[in-house]
Structures are given as structure tokens and as C-alpha cells.
């Protein structure tokens, strides 16, 4: 084990007596398929020397597509582009260059663990092309400093009792049912990971990313909710069940000090949890797909650096990735560590012991929290996640953590758990694959978040219940084609590396379906699937795929999402390299060439129309639903914006009215046409860059032999 590097935040650890019961606030993470707006001034400047020309001069074997990667890399890293803000010599990626954008993050200069994982991918790819691994190490250092909570951010973990991991709080399908009550009568199972992790790594802290940062401290919460100017600041939004869209959220600090929010001195907690005795607390939510992507990228970096003889340059951070994967096992467990399979009834479903609470899939989240040092008694809690979405599965991470010596976790059972997870994830995708080829939503061990009885004849997977749109419903989580690409790219990469026939069978059905629904024309014209509609359900899983004749999918709309087009190209290239399939390679190259036609000064982008921005000022009782604040509840955001039952998304984010792109939204709200923006999302720009480099890695070709739009 490598020593945990010190973070930028230091605070004396609280002396910890026996643990007490913890009040729990569990969050729901949502990934977004939407958009963003016109360029904003970068928040900071830093020194950067472009690399493309020098590397091309030194390395004539660089291909045309790799040359385009370097050009895209320079644009992303150029401080004048505005993708990053610099802190203490480290770079933090924004969600987007543009500030006016609402998707999972509710502001463009927030950022996510997803963005950090893509930052690692960008720098790992640069390391492969250039042989320079310092930027990769810098990206990991930034991740540790800013989005993996340090000791001062999670101070009371030593009070955690694995035999009583969390107090049960039922979820609801209606945000207006919140705050939801604590239920001490429901017994949680035992956490089988905590003691093993503590003894392995010599700490009670959790080594995982929180999903959301306010990079510029736009809301003003500062460090641990202290209202200071410190940035970035840990924040959260989603807290109120599967029907709480981003338009219905109240942003709040990850540390609840009661300094902001409710006028009665209760902070924001009693918007979410009915706990009259709540104390000051901290809590974080992990998005497992981002941590798994970081592990996947660390594997790629290790392979590429080893081929160069540079493996020692990144060995420490490869070891850190293995440690991250060890903690990521929390995403394999039921939310309250109850037994997995036929788990019906919050009180009657048995609490788990050992690993019988593990589903071995990547759930939508895991979370952890505890008391602040000001609390009378220290306490801490941890939860897993009961619901698994197909788009979060990552067989590449599971392969790396179970089969690659340098990435096998140091704990006694970590690598074995990931070996089980690899098999279980592949089975999961086989079970969810429709007769058309697309992969359906997912499964849950806790129906409707309350361990309710599902409808009769609901199909099952190891006793978990089929959920057409797991975790979130506004919009339905099974609709966005991007989740197909994110997941299946990993399957294709795994198939190319391993030759596993289970992965090959999934791809043999998925790839023709994806190609049939993709078009590539002349002059940059292309279209990839956007929204899908599902009908039917899979068969019960009995250990072998049936082809699911009663489960089907229809692509109902297309768009020019540059990130998903690039991710699809990567998927097809891995499949082509594994099989020699010419249709896949030609479609991938056509997409890359089309994307390069849409280059601008900041990267690759196309205009988007945002009809959903009509929800900026929707009240609670609007047809699409708006922000819910209980009658009589009053409070303030740090800037003085009033929070009450008349509040809207926009009214508690009045800073948007000062945004340079706000007049377009206001005109729309006043009855005009839906606004059009050209967005530069960080993850999408990195997907484009890494897709270009993937072509060079897999197919080679001298400079000048790229496609029509290359260069």
C-alpha cells in the first residue's frame, strides 16, 4: 500500500468514544443527457505550453487521427478555453465551459466525479501518445485534493459501527412527501467491508469521490458550509426520491452546520428527513460509474506506460486506483445491507450477514456521513445502493481489479469480490438485452425504495426485481442512448482484451442495432440515437440468455450529441479490432470524420435547442412539476434568495439572471422560441479526443491517412 497523500485540508481528528445511532440523509445521483450555453470568461489563468506541434515534429509515426487528438488536447488544456480552474497548481475541470446549463449539475461551473474521471482519461491518453505521465499524476493529485473528501471533510468515521450501519428512511415516489421519517423499527444488516478496509489501509476514512463540487463557490457555502470564500465547495442537490428532477432540487452544502437554509435554525435537513434531534453533520454520495471509470483508466494507463517502460512513473496512482476499487465495493451492497433476493417488506426482509447482502453489481450510489465535531456524541453511517442501472456497469474495472496484479486490491476479499462482480455484470447485461439488441434499464432489491411488493410476474435476476427505469423517472433513466454507449464501450474494450465469448455475444447483437440506427452523411452530417422507448420485459434469469422475445426497444429520436457519437465510435472501433468487422470500423471512422467537421475554437460542438428550459420558473403545481417546499417552511440561500412554498428553480438561483446567456432564456419564458446554445461539456470534449486517439492505437496509419475530415 502506498501512503495516502496529505490533502489540502487538515483538521485535528475528534477523539472517538462509542458510536451512537446516526440520522441518515441519502442522496440520489443523476447523470444528464442535456446541454449548455455561450462561452464565459475563465475563472483563472495558468501557464500552458501547447504540445501538438512539438510532438508531431518529434514523432513522425503519429497518425492523422492522433494528430487531431493532440489538437483537441491543446484546446482543452488552453486556459483561454475555460475548461479548468487552477487551485494551488492543480487543475479542476468544470462541467462545461459555459455557465448557463442545467442537467445533472445545475450550473456549468459546478463539476462532477464524472468530469474528474474523464480528466484522468484525457491525461492517460496523452501519456500514451507522448510518453509524458506527469499530467496523469497531476490529475490524480487534483482528484485527491478536491473531490475525494479528506480527513477534515469526514472527521468522525471512527465512530462508525458496522453492525448498525444506518437508520432506515423510506423513499417516496413523490417529492412532496418529504421530509421522510426515520424508522428505528427496521433492522439494517451488517457491513462486511468496514473492518477489512480499516485494517488494510490503516484508516476509518472512505477513499471515494463525492459526486458534485461547486468549483467557483457560486452558492457561497465555502468549506464545510462555513460560508467562506473557499473553493471548490462540496455540495449536493438530489435528496427526494426518483421523481425529483434537477428542476425540483434545493442545493445545499455537504456539511450541514445549520448556518444556511431554514429560518428556524434547522438548515436544510428538514426538507429531506424528519428528525427532530438532528445534529450538525457531513455526508457524501459516490457515483460508482465515475470511480469505476477512474479504475478503468488507471488500468489503461498502466498498460500503456508498461509498454513504454514507464510503469514506475504512475505506479503509486495505479495502487491508489486499486484502493479506490476496494472501497467501490460498497456499490455492490443493498442500501441497508439487507439480504439480496426476494427482499419484500422493510421489516420482514432479513438483515444481511457476511456477503449475502451483496448483489455484486454497480449500484447507482453508495453514501457515507457522520456527525461534525461539534456534535455532543460522534456517530457515522454508511449505505450501499439497492438499485443497479445497466449504464453504470463497468466490466473493464471489474476485470482490472480481479485479474491484473497491479490493480488487485490489497484487502483479503477485494479481488475475489470483483471476480464475482465481473461474472455478475456480464450476466446482468445478458439478462437485460432486448430482442433488438439494446440493453434495458436494470433491477432493484428494494422496490420503490421501501422494499415493497412489486407487481405480480415482475421478472427477477438473482431475486432482484426488473426495473424498467431504475433510480430516477424525470426523465426516465432508460430513455437516453448515452447510457448504452457508456456501458457497451467497456464491454467492447473488455472483449478486445479478453476474448470473453459472453461479451462477444452481447456485442454481436448490440453493434448491428446501433449501426442500423446511426447515419453518417457528407460534410459533417451525422445522427446518433437520442431517446428510446421500451416495451415488454425480460425473462426470468436462470443462468442462460433467452433472447428475450418479449422485450423490445425503439429509437424514437436522433441528435448530434458529440460526446455520445465519439463514445459510439470508440465502441465500434474496439469491436472492429476484436473481430475484423469492417462495417463497425467504417461507421466509426465516418463518425470521427463528421465530428472533425464541427471543430471550433474550443473543441467540437453543434448547436442544441433547450425546450426544457421552460422549467426554470415552473411553480410546484405546474404540469411538469416544480420545486416543492412545504407550506410554512421558510429560509434563505447564502446570497439571500428566499426559500418558501412559492420558490422556483430560478428564484433560489438568482445568480442566473446575471449570466450573459440569461436574456435568451428570459425571452423563452416570456413566450418566445426555445433558446439554442452551443455547449462544450468537458466529458464530451474528452470523449472526442480519446476517440481520435483510440483509432491511432488500434489501427495505426501514417499521418495523412486519416479520413476526409481528419486534421
Short mmCIF file of C-alpha atoms in Angstrom, two decimals, residues 173-383:
data_model
loop_
_atom_site.label_atom_id
_atom_site.label_comp_id
_atom_site.label_asym_id
_atom_site.label_seq_id
_atom_site.Cartn_x
_atom_site.Cartn_y
_atom_site.Cartn_z
CA UNK A 173 -42.13 8.49 -5.48
CA UNK A 174 -43.49 11.97 -4.71
CA UNK A 175 -41.10 14.77 -3.65
CA UNK A 176 -43.97 16.42 -1.77
CA UNK A 177 -43.98 13.51 0.71
CA UNK A 178 -40.67 14.75 2.06
CA UNK A 179 -39.33 15.09 4.70
CA UNK A 180 -39.49 11.33 5.29
CA UNK A 181 -39.30 9.94 8.84
CA UNK A 182 -36.58 7.86 10.41
CA UNK A 183 -37.80 4.34 11.17
CA UNK A 184 -35.91 2.75 14.04
CA UNK A 185 -38.07 -0.36 13.74
CA UNK A 186 -36.37 -1.58 10.55
CA UNK A 187 -33.19 -3.52 11.17
CA UNK A 188 -30.26 -2.93 8.84
CA UNK A 189 -27.82 -5.72 8.10
CA UNK A 190 -24.14 -5.88 8.95
CA UNK A 191 -21.49 -4.09 6.91
CA UNK A 192 -18.92 -6.78 5.98
CA UNK A 193 -16.40 -4.36 4.45
CA UNK A 194 -15.61 -1.77 7.12
CA UNK A 195 -13.32 -3.77 9.38
CA UNK A 196 -11.44 -5.28 6.44
CA UNK A 197 -10.89 -1.88 4.84
CA UNK A 198 -9.82 -0.23 8.09
CA UNK A 199 -7.27 -2.93 8.86
CA UNK A 200 -5.96 -2.98 5.30
CA UNK A 201 -5.44 0.76 4.91
CA UNK A 202 -4.96 1.89 8.49
CA UNK A 203 -7.79 4.42 8.44
CA UNK A 204 -11.53 4.59 9.06
CA UNK A 205 -11.95 7.09 6.21
CA UNK A 206 -13.56 6.23 2.89
CA UNK A 207 -11.45 6.63 -0.27
CA UNK A 208 -14.03 7.55 -2.89
CA UNK A 209 -15.17 10.61 -4.81
CA UNK A 210 -18.18 12.70 -3.82
CA UNK A 211 -20.18 13.32 -6.96
CA UNK A 212 -20.65 17.13 -7.01
CA UNK A 213 -18.48 20.22 -6.43
CA UNK A 214 -19.28 23.92 -6.67
CA UNK A 215 -15.96 24.84 -8.29
CA UNK A 216 -16.35 28.63 -8.08
CA UNK A 217 -18.29 28.54 -4.79
CA UNK A 218 -21.18 30.08 -6.72
CA UNK A 219 -23.65 29.27 -3.95
CA UNK A 220 -21.37 30.59 -1.22
CA UNK A 221 -21.29 27.60 1.13
CA UNK A 222 -17.49 27.53 1.34
CA UNK A 223 -15.59 24.91 3.31
CA UNK A 224 -17.92 22.56 5.17
CA UNK A 225 -20.78 25.04 4.92
CA UNK A 226 -18.90 27.76 6.79
CA UNK A 227 -19.92 30.49 4.34
CA UNK A 228 -16.33 31.32 3.48
CA UNK A 229 -14.89 32.06 0.06
CA UNK A 230 -13.06 28.72 -0.04
CA UNK A 231 -13.49 26.86 -3.31
CA UNK A 232 -14.21 24.30 -4.57
CA UNK A 233 -17.04 23.51 -2.16
CA UNK A 234 -18.74 20.16 -1.61
CA UNK A 235 -22.47 20.45 -2.32
CA UNK A 236 -25.42 18.21 -3.06
CA UNK A 237 -28.78 18.52 -4.75
CA UNK A 238 -30.87 15.35 -5.23
CA UNK A 239 -32.40 14.07 -1.99
CA UNK A 240 -36.09 13.39 -2.53
CA UNK A 241 -36.70 10.19 -4.43
CA UNK A 242 -36.89 9.03 -8.02
CA UNK A 243 -39.25 11.75 -9.26
CA UNK A 244 -37.16 14.70 -8.07
CA UNK A 245 -35.70 16.15 -11.25
CA UNK A 246 -32.89 18.68 -11.19
CA UNK A 247 -35.58 21.36 -11.65
CA UNK A 248 -37.01 20.41 -8.26
CA UNK A 249 -33.84 20.41 -6.17
CA UNK A 250 -32.60 22.66 -3.37
CA UNK A 251 -28.77 22.88 -3.49
CA UNK A 252 -27.23 22.52 -0.05
CA UNK A 253 -23.79 22.05 1.47
CA UNK A 254 -22.42 18.57 2.13
CA UNK A 255 -21.70 19.78 5.67
CA UNK A 256 -24.87 20.79 7.47
CA UNK A 257 -23.96 23.38 10.10
CA UNK A 258 -27.45 24.97 10.22
CA UNK A 259 -25.84 28.27 9.16
CA UNK A 260 -27.94 28.49 5.98
CA UNK A 261 -31.36 27.28 4.93
CA UNK A 262 -34.29 27.21 7.34
CA UNK A 263 -35.07 30.32 9.36
CA UNK A 264 -35.70 28.12 12.40
CA UNK A 265 -32.04 27.15 12.54
CA UNK A 266 -32.50 23.65 11.14
CA UNK A 267 -30.52 24.20 7.95
CA UNK A 268 -31.78 22.16 5.02
CA UNK A 269 -32.16 18.81 6.75
CA UNK A 270 -35.86 19.03 7.49
CA UNK A 271 -36.63 19.44 3.80
CA UNK A 272 -35.46 15.86 3.41
CA UNK A 273 -35.55 13.95 6.72
CA UNK A 274 -37.95 14.24 9.63
CA UNK A 275 -35.51 14.05 12.54
CA UNK A 276 -36.28 16.43 15.41
CA UNK A 277 -32.97 15.59 17.09
CA UNK A 278 -30.70 16.06 14.08
CA UNK A 279 -27.24 17.38 14.83
CA UNK A 280 -24.66 19.08 12.67
CA UNK A 281 -23.36 16.56 10.16
CA UNK A 282 -21.44 15.80 6.97
CA UNK A 283 -22.46 13.39 4.19
CA UNK A 284 -21.15 12.42 0.76
CA UNK A 285 -22.54 10.44 -2.15
CA UNK A 286 -20.42 8.44 -4.53
CA UNK A 287 -21.31 7.93 -8.22
CA UNK A 288 -19.89 4.44 -8.82
CA UNK A 289 -19.65 4.80 -12.59
CA UNK A 290 -17.13 7.62 -12.14
CA UNK A 291 -14.93 5.75 -9.66
CA UNK A 292 -15.12 2.66 -11.87
CA UNK A 293 -14.10 4.74 -14.89
CA UNK A 294 -11.13 6.07 -12.91
CA UNK A 295 -10.07 2.46 -12.24
CA UNK A 296 -10.60 1.56 -15.91
CA UNK A 297 -8.41 4.48 -16.95
CA UNK A 298 -5.74 3.55 -14.40
CA UNK A 299 -5.64 0.11 -15.98
CA UNK A 300 -5.19 1.63 -19.44
CA UNK A 301 -2.51 3.97 -18.13
CA UNK A 302 -0.68 1.05 -16.54
CA UNK A 303 -0.77 -0.95 -19.77
CA UNK A 304 0.38 1.95 -21.91
CA UNK A 305 3.10 3.07 -19.52
CA UNK A 306 4.36 -0.50 -19.19
CA UNK A 307 4.67 -0.81 -22.95
CA UNK A 308 6.90 2.27 -22.84
CA UNK A 309 8.91 1.02 -19.86
CA UNK A 310 7.39 3.86 -17.79
CA UNK A 311 5.24 1.85 -15.40
CA UNK A 312 7.13 3.15 -12.36
CA UNK A 313 6.12 6.71 -13.25
CA UNK A 314 2.49 6.02 -12.32
CA UNK A 315 2.82 3.01 -10.00
CA UNK A 316 1.72 4.96 -6.92
CA UNK A 317 -1.51 6.13 -8.53
CA UNK A 318 -2.22 2.72 -10.03
CA UNK A 319 -2.01 1.45 -6.44
CA UNK A 320 -4.36 4.25 -5.38
CA UNK A 321 -6.80 3.15 -8.09
CA UNK A 322 -6.74 -0.36 -6.63
CA UNK A 323 -7.54 1.14 -3.22
CA UNK A 324 -10.40 3.16 -4.73
CA UNK A 325 -11.73 -0.06 -6.23
CA UNK A 326 -11.59 -1.70 -2.80
CA UNK A 327 -13.91 0.96 -1.37
CA UNK A 328 -16.05 0.92 -4.51
CA UNK A 329 -17.33 -2.46 -3.34
CA UNK A 330 -19.84 -0.54 -1.23
CA UNK A 331 -21.75 -0.09 -4.50
CA UNK A 332 -22.18 -3.90 -4.62
CA UNK A 333 -24.36 -4.00 -1.50
CA UNK A 334 -28.01 -3.41 -0.72
CA UNK A 335 -28.65 0.08 0.61
CA UNK A 336 -29.29 -1.12 4.18
CA UNK A 337 -27.25 -4.33 3.86
CA UNK A 338 -30.37 -6.48 3.71
CA UNK A 339 -30.30 -9.89 2.08
CA UNK A 340 -30.36 -9.74 -1.71
CA UNK A 341 -33.14 -11.65 -3.42
CA UNK A 342 -36.91 -11.69 -2.81
CA UNK A 343 -36.43 -8.84 -0.35
CA UNK A 344 -40.02 -7.76 0.33
CA UNK A 345 -41.09 -5.83 3.41
CA UNK A 346 -38.80 -3.38 5.16
CA UNK A 347 -39.27 -5.22 8.45
CA UNK A 348 -39.64 -8.76 7.13
CA UNK A 349 -36.73 -8.79 4.64
CA UNK A 350 -33.87 -10.26 6.70
CA UNK A 351 -30.85 -8.13 7.58
CA UNK A 352 -27.75 -9.43 5.84
CA UNK A 353 -24.73 -11.06 7.39
CA UNK A 354 -21.45 -11.59 5.61
CA UNK A 355 -21.77 -11.14 1.85
CA UNK A 356 -25.42 -12.21 1.46
CA UNK A 357 -26.33 -8.51 1.17
CA UNK A 358 -24.19 -8.18 -1.98
CA UNK A 359 -25.70 -8.13 -5.46
CA UNK A 360 -22.19 -7.66 -6.95
CA UNK A 361 -23.43 -5.07 -9.46
CA UNK A 362 -22.61 -1.38 -9.65
CA UNK A 363 -25.46 0.38 -7.86
CA UNK A 364 -26.46 3.96 -8.55
CA UNK A 365 -24.64 5.20 -5.46
CA UNK A 366 -23.10 4.47 -2.14
CA UNK A 367 -23.04 7.12 0.60
CA UNK A 368 -21.41 7.82 3.92
CA UNK A 369 -21.66 10.51 6.58
CA UNK A 370 -21.49 11.36 10.23
CA UNK A 371 -21.56 13.98 12.92
CA UNK A 372 -19.49 17.12 12.78
CA UNK A 373 -17.02 17.58 15.61
CA UNK A 374 -19.45 19.99 17.24
CA UNK A 375 -21.99 17.20 17.91
CA UNK A 376 -22.44 16.06 21.53
CA UNK A 377 -21.68 12.48 20.51
CA UNK A 378 -19.79 11.35 17.42
CA UNK A 379 -21.58 8.97 15.07
CA UNK A 380 -21.22 7.85 11.46
CA UNK A 381 -23.17 5.86 8.90
CA UNK A 382 -22.71 4.11 5.56
CA UNK A 383 -25.13 2.77 2.97
#
